[in-house]
Amino acid sequence: MKIYTKTGDKGQTSLIGGRVDKDSLRVEAYGTMDELNSFVGKAMTELDPAKFADLLVDLEAIQNELFDGGGDLANVMKERHYKLSDEPIEVLEKRIDELMEEAPPLEKFILPGGSPASATLHIARTITRRTERLTVTLMKAEEDVPGTVQRYLNRLSDYFFVAARIVNARLGVPDNEYVRSAKVFRTEDKKKKD
């Protein structure tokens, strides 16, 4: 089997159920999701399995869910059966809540960085937001774009933010606070006192 087909040499690509120009909004959305998936893979190579076994399990599931979501965005068949369901969104919410219990208190905006894996997870977070923006634009432009993908991406960016902080915390690397940030987040203890 040859990896190259030459079918895209004139600037078109195949979807599930049709062909479109390679610069179509649909291709841009699922292509950006593929870019995101690559950075998730990079983050996984930077995590020590002894310290981050739970995050590695999360990230492996996320890679598969991103592949499902990309396939859903690439599906233009008349009768569409989508793979990504609401269940992974609920799992992400549960994991975010669990990781927030472990995370150090947060009062100010932070800058991406710290350890290499944390920085990569922040890159994944920003690409997730870009993918979400493209998906929302696609939802406005075309009918029958699965809203589950957008909801999943919205939750996923929150997961990456928390996971990046957990990586730094477990490695003993402090978050890099934005120096001109006011105190914009309030810890639960402070909320209870107010």
Coordinates of N, CA and C in Angstrom, one line a residue:
M1 N 0.8 -1.2 0.0 CA 0.0 0.0 0.0 C 0.9 1.2 0.0
K2 N 0.6 2.2 -0.9 CA 1.3 3.4 -1.0 C 0.6 4.5 -0.1
I3 N 1.4 5.3 0.6 CA 0.9 6.3 1.5 C 0.3 7.5 0.7
Y4 N 0.9 7.7 -0.5 CA 0.4 8.8 -1.3 C -0.6 8.3 -2.3
T5 N -1.6 9.1 -2.5 CA -2.7 8.7 -3.5 C -2.8 9.6 -4.7
K6 N -2.2 10.8 -4.6 CA -2.3 11.8 -5.6 C -3.7 12.4 -5.8
T7 N -4.7 11.9 -5.1 CA -6.0 12.4 -5.3 C -6.2 13.8 -4.8
G8 N -5.3 14.3 -4.0 CA -5.4 15.7 -3.4 C -4.5 16.7 -4.2
D9 N -4.0 16.3 -5.3 CA -3.0 17.1 -6.0 C -3.7 18.4 -6.6
K10 N -5.0 18.3 -6.7 CA -5.7 19.5 -7.3 C -6.4 20.3 -6.2
G11 N -6.0 20.1 -5.0 CA -6.5 21.0 -3.9 C -7.8 20.5 -3.3
Q12 N -8.2 19.3 -3.5 CA -9.4 18.7 -2.8 C -9.0 17.5 -2.0
T13 N -9.9 17.2 -1.0 CA -9.7 16.1 -0.1 C -11.0 15.4 0.1
S14 N -10.9 14.2 0.6 CA -12.1 13.3 0.8 C -12.6 13.5 2.2
L15 N -13.9 13.6 2.3 CA -14.6 13.6 3.6 C -15.3 12.2 3.7
I16 N -16.0 12.0 4.8 CA -16.8 10.8 4.9 C -18.1 11.2 4.2
G17 N -18.2 10.8 2.9 CA -19.4 11.0 2.2 C -19.3 12.1 1.1
G18 N -18.1 12.6 0.8 CA -18.0 13.6 -0.2 C -16.6 14.1 -0.3
R19 N -16.4 15.1 -1.2 CA -15.1 15.8 -1.4 C -15.3 17.3 -1.3
V20 N -14.3 17.9 -0.8 CA -14.3 19.4 -0.6 C -12.9 20.0 -0.9
D21 N -12.9 21.3 -1.1 CA -11.6 21.9 -1.2 C -10.8 21.8 0.2
K22 N -9.5 21.7 0.1 CA -8.7 21.5 1.3 C -8.7 22.7 2.2
D23 N -9.1 23.9 1.7 CA -9.2 25.0 2.6 C -10.6 25.3 3.1
S24 N -11.5 24.3 3.0 CA -12.9 24.5 3.4 C -12.9 24.6 5.0
L25 N -13.9 25.3 5.5 CA -14.0 25.5 6.9 C -14.1 24.1 7.7
R26 N -14.8 23.2 7.1 CA -14.9 21.8 7.7 C -13.5 21.2 7.8
V27 N -12.7 21.3 6.8 CA -11.4 20.7 6.8 C -10.5 21.5 7.8
E28 N -10.6 22.8 7.8 CA -9.9 23.6 8.8 C -10.2 23.2 10.2
A29 N -11.5 22.9 10.5 CA -11.9 22.5 11.9 C -11.3 21.2 12.3
Y30 N -11.5 20.2 11.4 CA -11.0 18.9 11.9 C -9.5 18.8 11.7
G31 N -8.9 19.5 10.8 CA -7.5 19.6 10.7 C -6.8 20.2 11.9
T32 N -7.4 21.2 12.5 CA -6.9 21.8 13.7 C -7.1 20.9 14.9
M33 N -8.1 20.1 14.8 CA -8.3 19.0 15.9 C -7.2 18.0 15.8
D34 N -6.7 17.7 14.6 CA -5.6 16.8 14.4 C -4.3 17.4 14.9
E35 N -4.1 18.7 14.7 CA -3.0 19.4 15.3 C -3.0 19.3 16.8
L36 N -4.2 19.5 17.4 CA -4.3 19.4 18.8 C -3.9 18.0 19.3
N37 N -4.4 17.0 18.6 CA -4.1 15.6 19.0 C -2.6 15.4 19.0
S38 N -1.9 16.0 18.1 CA -0.5 15.8 18.0 C 0.2 16.4 19.2
F39 N -0.3 17.5 19.7 CA 0.3 18.1 20.9 C 0.0 17.3 22.2
V40 N -1.2 16.7 22.2 CA -1.5 15.8 23.3 C -0.5 14.7 23.3
G41 N -0.2 14.1 22.2 CA 0.8 13.1 22.1 C 2.1 13.5 22.6
K42 N 2.5 14.7 22.2 CA 3.8 15.3 22.7 C 3.8 15.4 24.2
A43 N 2.7 15.9 24.7 CA 2.6 16.1 26.2 C 2.8 14.7 26.9
M44 N 2.2 13.7 26.3 CA 2.3 12.3 26.9 C 3.8 11.9 26.9
T45 N 4.6 12.2 25.9 CA 6.0 11.8 25.9 C 6.8 12.5 27.0
E46 N 6.3 13.6 27.5 CA 7.0 14.4 28.4 C 6.6 14.1 29.9
L47 N 5.7 13.2 30.1 CA 5.2 12.9 31.4 C 5.8 11.6 31.9
D48 N 6.3 11.6 33.1 CA 6.9 10.5 33.8 C 5.7 9.6 34.2
P49 N 5.6 8.3 33.7 CA 4.5 7.5 34.1 C 4.4 7.2 35.6
A50 N 5.5 7.3 36.3 CA 5.5 7.1 37.8 C 4.7 8.2 38.5
K51 N 4.8 9.4 38.0 CA 4.1 10.5 38.7 C 2.8 10.9 38.0
F52 N 2.6 10.5 36.8 CA 1.5 11.0 36.1 C 0.6 9.9 35.4
A53 N 0.6 8.7 36.0 CA -0.2 7.6 35.5 C -1.6 8.0 35.2
D54 N -2.2 8.7 36.1 CA -3.7 9.1 35.9 C -3.8 10.1 34.8
L55 N -2.9 11.0 34.6 CA -3.0 12.0 33.5 C -2.8 11.3 32.2
L56 N -1.9 10.3 32.1 CA -1.6 9.5 30.9 C -2.8 8.7 30.5
V57 N -3.6 8.2 31.5 CA -4.8 7.5 31.1 C -5.8 8.5 30.5
D58 N -5.9 9.7 31.2 CA -6.8 10.7 30.7 C -6.5 11.1 29.2
L59 N -5.2 11.3 29.0 CA -4.7 11.8 27.7 C -4.9 10.8 26.6
E60 N -4.7 9.5 26.9 CA -4.9 8.5 25.9 C -6.4 8.5 25.5
A61 N -7.3 8.6 26.5 CA -8.7 8.6 26.2 C -9.0 9.9 25.4
I62 N -8.4 11.0 25.7 CA -8.7 12.3 25.0 C -8.2 12.1 23.5
Q63 N -7.1 11.5 23.3 CA -6.6 11.3 21.9 C -7.7 10.6 21.1
N64 N -8.2 9.5 21.7 CA -9.2 8.7 20.9 C -10.5 9.6 20.7
E65 N -10.9 10.3 21.7 CA -12.1 11.2 21.6 C -11.9 12.3 20.6
L66 N -10.7 12.8 20.5 CA -10.4 13.8 19.5 C -10.5 13.2 18.1
F67 N -10.0 12.0 18.0 CA -10.1 11.3 16.7 C -11.6 11.1 16.3
D68 N -12.4 10.7 17.3 CA -13.9 10.5 17.1 C -14.5 11.9 16.7
G69 N -14.1 12.9 17.4 CA -14.7 14.3 17.1 C -14.3 14.7 15.7
G70 N -13.0 14.5 15.3 CA -12.6 14.9 14.0 C -13.3 14.1 12.9
G71 N -13.6 12.8 13.2 CA -14.4 12.0 12.2 C -15.8 12.6 12.1
D72 N -16.3 13.0 13.3 CA -17.7 13.5 13.2 C -17.8 14.8 12.4
L73 N -16.7 15.7 12.5 CA -16.7 16.9 11.8 C -16.5 16.6 10.3
A74 N -15.8 15.5 10.0 CA -15.5 15.2 8.6 C -16.7 14.4 7.9
N75 N -17.7 14.2 8.7 CA -18.8 13.4 8.2 C -19.9 14.3 7.5
V76 N -20.1 14.0 6.2 CA -21.1 14.8 5.4 C -22.1 13.9 4.7
M77 N -22.2 12.7 5.2 CA -23.2 11.7 4.7 C -24.6 12.2 4.9
K78 N -25.5 11.8 4.1 CA -26.9 12.2 4.3 C -27.4 11.7 5.7
E79 N -27.2 10.5 6.0 CA -27.5 9.9 7.3 C -26.3 9.8 8.1
R80 N -26.2 10.6 9.1 CA -24.9 10.7 9.9 C -25.1 10.0 11.3
H81 N -24.1 9.2 11.6 CA -24.0 8.6 12.9 C -22.7 9.0 13.5
Y82 N -22.9 9.8 14.6 CA -21.7 10.4 15.2 C -21.1 9.5 16.3
K83 N -19.8 9.6 16.5 CA -19.1 8.7 17.5 C -19.0 9.4 18.9
L84 N -18.8 10.7 18.9 CA -18.5 11.4 20.2 C -19.9 11.6 20.9
S85 N -19.9 11.2 22.1 CA -21.2 11.3 22.9 C -21.0 12.3 24.0
D86 N -22.0 12.5 24.8 CA -21.9 13.4 26.0 C -21.1 12.7 27.1
E87 N -20.9 11.4 27.1 CA -20.3 10.7 28.2 C -18.8 11.2 28.5
P88 N -18.0 11.4 27.4 CA -16.7 12.0 27.7 C -16.7 13.4 28.3
I89 N -17.7 14.1 28.0 CA -17.8 15.5 28.6 C -18.0 15.3 30.1
E90 N -18.9 14.4 30.5 CA -19.1 14.2 32.0 C -17.8 13.6 32.6
V91 N -17.1 12.8 32.0 CA -15.8 12.3 32.5 C -14.9 13.4 32.7
L92 N -14.8 14.3 31.7 CA -13.9 15.5 31.9 C -14.3 16.3 33.1
E93 N -15.5 16.6 33.2 CA -16.0 17.4 34.4 C -15.6 16.8 35.7
K94 N -15.8 15.4 35.8 CA -15.4 14.7 37.0 C -13.9 14.8 37.3
R95 N -13.1 14.7 36.2 CA -11.6 14.7 36.3 C -11.2 16.2 36.7
I96 N -11.8 17.2 36.1 CA -11.5 18.6 36.4 C -11.7 18.8 37.9
D97 N -12.9 18.4 38.4 CA -13.2 18.5 39.8 C -12.2 17.8 40.7
E98 N -11.8 16.6 40.4 CA -10.8 15.9 41.1 C -9.5 16.6 41.1
L99 N -9.0 17.0 40.0 CA -7.7 17.7 39.9 C -7.7 19.0 40.6
M100 N -8.8 19.7 40.6 CA -8.9 21.0 41.2 C -8.7 20.9 42.7
E101 N -9.1 19.7 43.3 CA -8.9 19.4 44.7 C -7.4 19.4 45.0
E102 N -6.7 18.9 44.1 CA -5.2 18.7 44.3 C -4.4 20.0 43.9
A103 N -5.0 20.8 43.1 CA -4.3 22.0 42.6 C -4.0 23.0 43.7
P104 N -2.9 23.7 43.6 CA -2.6 24.8 44.6 C -3.6 25.9 44.4
P105 N -3.9 26.7 45.4 CA -4.8 27.8 45.3 C -4.4 28.7 44.1
L106 N -5.3 29.3 43.5 CA -5.1 30.2 42.3 C -5.8 31.5 42.6
E107 N -5.1 32.6 42.6 CA -5.7 33.9 42.8 C -5.5 34.8 41.6
K108 N -4.4 34.7 40.8 CA -4.0 35.5 39.7 C -4.0 34.8 38.4
F109 N -4.0 35.5 37.3 CA -3.8 34.9 36.0 C -2.4 34.3 36.0
I110 N -2.2 33.2 35.3 CA -0.9 32.6 35.2 C -0.5 32.6 33.7
L111 N 0.8 32.5 33.5 CA 1.4 32.5 32.2 C 1.7 31.0 31.8
P112 N 1.6 30.6 30.6 CA 2.0 29.2 30.2 C 3.5 29.0 30.5
G113 N 3.8 27.9 31.0 CA 5.2 27.6 31.2 C 5.4 26.7 32.4
G114 N 6.6 26.8 33.0 CA 7.0 25.9 34.1 C 7.7 24.7 33.5
S115 N 7.2 23.6 33.7 CA 7.9 22.4 33.1 C 7.5 22.2 31.7
P116 N 8.3 21.4 30.9 CA 8.0 21.2 29.5 C 6.6 20.6 29.3
A117 N 6.2 19.6 30.1 CA 4.9 19.0 29.9 C 3.8 20.0 30.1
S118 N 4.0 20.8 31.2 CA 3.0 21.8 31.5 C 2.8 22.8 30.3
A119 N 4.0 23.3 29.8 CA 3.9 24.2 28.6 C 3.2 23.6 27.4
T120 N 3.5 22.3 27.2 CA 2.8 21.6 26.1 C 1.3 21.5 26.3
L121 N 0.9 21.2 27.5 CA -0.5 21.2 27.8 C -1.2 22.5 27.7
H122 N -0.4 23.6 27.9 CA -1.0 25.0 27.7 C -1.1 25.2 26.2
I123 N -0.2 24.7 25.4 CA -0.3 24.8 23.9 C -1.6 24.0 23.5
A124 N -1.7 22.8 24.1 CA -2.9 22.0 23.7 C -4.2 22.8 24.1
R125 N -4.2 23.5 25.2 CA -5.3 24.3 25.7 C -5.7 25.4 24.6
T126 N -4.6 26.1 24.2 CA -4.9 27.2 23.2 C -5.4 26.6 21.9
I127 N -4.8 25.5 21.4 CA -5.3 24.9 20.2 C -6.7 24.4 20.3
T128 N -7.0 23.9 21.5 CA -8.4 23.5 21.8 C -9.3 24.7 21.6
R129 N -9.0 25.8 22.1 CA -9.8 27.0 22.0 C -10.0 27.4 20.5
R130 N -8.9 27.3 19.7 CA -8.9 27.6 18.3 C -9.8 26.6 17.6
T131 N -9.7 25.4 17.9 CA -10.5 24.3 17.3 C -12.0 24.6 17.6
E132 N -12.3 25.0 18.9 CA -13.6 25.3 19.2 C -14.2 26.5 18.5
R133 N -13.4 27.5 18.3 CA -13.8 28.7 17.5 C -14.2 28.3 16.1
L134 N -13.3 27.5 15.5 CA -13.6 27.0 14.1 C -14.8 26.2 14.0
T135 N -15.0 25.4 15.1 CA -16.2 24.5 15.1 C -17.5 25.4 15.2
V136 N -17.5 26.4 16.1 CA -18.6 27.3 16.2 C -18.9 28.0 14.9
T137 N -17.9 28.4 14.2 CA -18.0 29.1 12.9 C -18.6 28.1 11.9
L138 N -18.2 26.8 11.9 CA -18.7 25.8 11.0 C -20.2 25.5 11.4
M139 N -20.5 25.5 12.6 CA -21.9 25.3 13.1 C -22.8 26.4 12.5
K140 N -22.3 27.6 12.4 CA -23.1 28.7 11.9 C -23.2 28.7 10.4
A141 N -22.2 28.1 9.7 CA -22.2 28.1 8.3 C -22.9 26.9 7.7
E142 N -22.9 25.8 8.4 CA -23.5 24.5 7.8 C -24.4 23.9 8.8
E143 N -25.4 23.2 8.2 CA -26.4 22.4 9.1 C -25.8 21.1 9.5
D144 N -26.3 20.5 10.5 CA -26.0 19.2 11.0 C -24.5 19.0 11.4
V145 N -24.0 20.0 12.1 CA -22.7 19.9 12.7 C -22.9 19.5 14.1
P146 N -22.3 18.4 14.6 CA -22.6 17.9 16.0 C -22.2 18.9 17.1
G147 N -23.2 19.4 17.8 CA -22.9 20.3 18.9 C -22.1 19.7 20.0
T148 N -22.1 18.3 20.1 CA -21.4 17.6 21.1 C -19.9 17.9 21.0
V149 N -19.4 18.1 19.8 CA -18.0 18.3 19.5 C -17.6 19.7 20.2
Q150 N -18.4 20.7 20.0 CA -18.1 22.0 20.5 C -18.2 22.0 22.1
R151 N -19.2 21.3 22.6 CA -19.2 21.2 24.1 C -18.0 20.4 24.7
Y152 N -17.6 19.4 24.0 CA -16.5 18.6 24.4 C -15.2 19.5 24.4
L153 N -15.0 20.2 23.3 CA -13.8 21.1 23.2 C -13.9 22.2 24.3
N154 N -15.0 22.7 24.6 CA -15.1 23.7 25.7 C -14.7 23.2 27.0
R155 N -15.1 22.0 27.3 CA -14.7 21.4 28.6 C -13.2 20.9 28.5
L156 N -12.8 20.5 27.4 CA -11.4 20.0 27.3 C -10.4 21.1 27.5
S157 N -10.6 22.3 27.1 CA -9.7 23.4 27.4 C -9.5 23.6 28.9
D158 N -10.6 23.5 29.6 CA -10.6 23.6 31.1 C -9.7 22.5 31.7
Y159 N -9.9 21.3 31.1 CA -9.1 20.2 31.6 C -7.6 20.4 31.4
F160 N -7.3 20.9 30.2 CA -5.8 21.1 29.9 C -5.3 22.2 30.9
F161 N -6.0 23.2 31.2 CA -5.6 24.3 32.1 C -5.2 23.7 33.5
V162 N -6.2 22.9 34.0 CA -6.0 22.3 35.3 C -4.9 21.2 35.3
A163 N -4.8 20.4 34.2 CA -3.8 19.4 34.1 C -2.4 20.1 34.0
A164 N -2.3 21.2 33.3 CA -1.0 21.9 33.2 C -0.5 22.3 34.6
R165 N -1.5 22.8 35.4 CA -1.1 23.3 36.8 C -0.7 22.1 37.7
I166 N -1.4 20.9 37.5 CA -1.1 19.7 38.3 C 0.3 19.2 38.0
V167 N 0.6 19.3 36.7 CA 2.0 18.8 36.3 C 3.0 19.6 37.0
N168 N 2.9 20.9 37.0 CA 3.9 21.8 37.7 C 3.8 21.5 39.2
A169 N 2.6 21.4 39.8 CA 2.5 21.2 41.2 C 3.2 19.9 41.6
R170 N 3.0 18.8 40.9 CA 3.6 17.5 41.3 C 5.1 17.5 41.1
L171 N 5.6 18.4 40.2 CA 7.0 18.5 40.0 C 7.7 19.5 40.9
G172 N 6.9 20.2 41.7 CA 7.4 21.3 42.6 C 7.8 22.5 41.9
V173 N 7.2 22.8 40.7 CA 7.4 24.0 39.9 C 6.3 24.9 40.1
P174 N 6.5 26.1 40.6 CA 5.4 27.1 40.9 C 4.8 27.6 39.6
D175 N 3.5 27.9 39.6 CA 2.9 28.6 38.4 C 3.6 30.0 38.2
N176 N 3.7 30.4 37.0 CA 4.3 31.6 36.7 C 3.2 32.7 36.6
E177 N 3.0 33.5 37.6 CA 1.9 34.4 37.7 C 2.2 35.6 36.8
Y178 N 1.1 36.1 36.1 CA 1.2 37.3 35.3 C 1.4 38.5 36.3
V179 N 2.5 39.2 36.1 CA 3.0 40.2 37.1 C 2.0 41.3 37.3
R180 N 1.2 41.7 36.3 CA 0.3 42.8 36.5 C -1.1 42.4 36.7
S181 N -1.3 41.1 37.1 CA -2.6 40.6 37.4 C -3.1 41.0 38.7
A182 N -4.3 41.5 38.7 CA -5.0 41.7 40.0 C -5.4 40.3 40.5
K183 N -5.9 40.2 41.8 CA -6.4 39.0 42.3 C -7.8 38.8 41.7
V184 N -7.8 37.9 40.7 CA -9.1 37.7 39.9 C -9.8 36.4 40.3
F185 N -9.1 35.5 41.0 CA -9.7 34.3 41.4 C -9.8 34.3 42.9
R186 N -10.8 33.7 43.5 CA -11.0 33.7 44.9 C -11.1 32.2 45.3
T187 N -10.3 31.8 46.3 CA -10.3 30.5 46.8 C -11.6 30.2 47.6
E188 N -12.0 29.0 47.7 CA -13.2 28.6 48.4 C -13.2 29.1 49.9
D189 N -12.0 29.0 50.5 CA -11.9 29.5 51.9 C -12.3 31.0 52.0
K190 N -11.8 31.7 51.1 CA -12.0 33.2 51.1 C -13.5 33.5 50.8
K191 N -14.1 32.7 49.9 CA -15.5 32.9 49.6 C -16.4 32.6 50.9
K192 N -16.0 31.6 51.6 CA -16.8 31.2 52.8 C -16.7 32.3 53.9
K193 N -15.5 33.0 54.0 CA -15.3 34.0 55.0 C -16.1 35.3 54.6
D194 N -16.3 35.5 53.3 CA -17.0 36.7 52.8 C -18.5 36.4 53.1

